[in-house]
Amino acid sequence: MYFLVVVAPIIPIWLKDSDLITWRISTRYMQEETRIGVIGLGYVGLPLALAMKDAGYDVVGVEIDPDKIKRLRSGESTVNDVKDERVAEAVRNGLT
C-alpha cells in the first residue's frame, strides 16, 4: 500500500477542474492501492479531498480545528463553494 500525503496549499488554487488535478496526480504517483492524506481541510484541501474521493481513492483528511472536524464529520461543509450534500456523501462513502 502506498500513502501519498498532499499538503493542500501546494496545489495551485487556479486549477478549478478537479478532473485535471486528479489526472495529473494519478498519472504520476497513483496506484490502485494508494491512500491519500490531505493536510488541511480548508478552501483548498476540502475540495481536493473530495475530488480524490470522487476519483475512487481512499482519502484521509487531516485537520487540527476541533470545530471544523465536528462539522465535517456531521456532513456539514466548512467552505462556501462546497455543498453540505457533497461532504455528507463523501463521509458516508468513507472519507475519514
Coordinates of C-alpha atoms in Angstrom, one line a residue:
M1 CA 0.0 0.0 0.0
Y2 CA 1.2 3.5 -0.8
F3 CA 0.4 6.6 1.1
L4 CA 0.5 9.9 -0.7
V5 CA 0.3 13.0 1.5
V6 CA -0.9 16.2 -0.1
V7 CA -0.4 19.4 1.8
A8 CA -3.3 21.4 0.4
P9 CA -1.7 24.8 -0.1
I10 CA 0.8 23.3 -2.5
I11 CA -1.9 22.5 -5.1
P12 CA -2.3 25.6 -7.4
I13 CA -5.6 27.2 -6.4
W14 CA -6.3 28.3 -10.0
L15 CA -6.8 24.6 -11.1
K16 CA -10.5 24.5 -10.6
D17 CA -11.1 21.4 -12.8
S18 CA -11.0 18.5 -10.3
D19 CA -10.6 16.1 -13.2
L20 CA -7.4 17.8 -14.2
I21 CA -6.0 17.7 -10.7
T22 CA -6.9 14.0 -10.3
W23 CA -5.4 13.1 -13.7
R24 CA -2.1 14.9 -13.0
I25 CA -1.7 13.3 -9.6
S26 CA -2.9 9.9 -10.6
T27 CA -0.7 9.5 -13.7
R28 CA 2.4 10.4 -11.8
Y29 CA 2.0 8.8 -8.4
M30 CA -1.1 6.7 -8.0
Q31 CA -1.5 3.0 -7.9
E32 CA -4.8 1.2 -7.2
E33 CA -4.0 0.7 -3.5
T34 CA -2.8 4.2 -2.8
R35 CA -4.3 6.0 0.2
I36 CA -4.2 9.8 0.0
G37 CA -3.8 12.1 3.0
V38 CA -4.8 15.7 2.6
I39 CA -3.4 18.0 5.3
G40 CA -5.7 21.0 5.9
L41 CA -9.4 20.8 5.0
G42 CA -10.0 24.4 4.2
Y43 CA -10.9 26.2 1.0
V44 CA -8.2 24.2 -1.0
G45 CA -7.9 21.0 0.9
L46 CA -11.6 20.1 1.3
P47 CA -12.3 20.3 -2.5
L48 CA -9.1 18.4 -3.2
A49 CA -10.0 15.6 -0.8
L50 CA -13.5 15.4 -2.3
A51 CA -12.1 15.2 -5.8
M52 CA -9.7 12.4 -4.9
K53 CA -12.6 10.6 -3.1
D54 CA -14.8 11.1 -6.2
A55 CA -11.9 9.6 -8.3
G56 CA -12.2 6.4 -6.2
Y57 CA -9.2 6.8 -3.9
D58 CA -9.1 6.1 -0.1
V59 CA -8.8 9.6 1.4
V60 CA -7.8 10.6 4.9
G61 CA -8.3 14.3 5.8
V62 CA -6.1 15.8 8.5
E63 CA -7.4 18.9 10.3
I64 CA -6.5 20.4 13.7
D65 CA -9.5 22.6 14.2
P66 CA -11.9 20.6 16.5
D67 CA -15.0 22.6 15.4
K68 CA -14.2 22.0 11.7
I69 CA -13.7 18.3 12.4
K70 CA -17.0 18.1 14.2
R71 CA -18.8 19.9 11.4
L72 CA -17.2 17.8 8.6
R73 CA -18.0 14.5 10.4
S74 CA -21.6 15.6 10.6
G75 CA -21.7 16.2 6.9
E76 CA -21.6 20.0 7.0
S77 CA -19.3 21.9 4.7
T78 CA -16.9 24.4 6.1
V79 CA -16.3 26.0 2.7
N80 CA -18.8 28.3 0.9
D81 CA -18.1 26.7 -2.5
V82 CA -18.7 23.1 -1.3
K83 CA -22.3 22.0 -0.7
D84 CA -23.2 20.1 2.5
E85 CA -24.6 17.3 0.5
R86 CA -21.3 16.6 -1.2
V87 CA -19.5 16.4 2.2
A88 CA -22.1 14.2 3.7
E89 CA -21.9 11.8 0.7
A90 CA -18.2 11.6 0.9
V91 CA -18.3 10.9 4.7
R92 CA -20.9 8.2 4.1
N93 CA -18.6 6.7 1.4
G94 CA -15.6 6.5 3.7
L95 CA -13.9 9.9 3.8
T96 CA -12.1 9.9 7.1

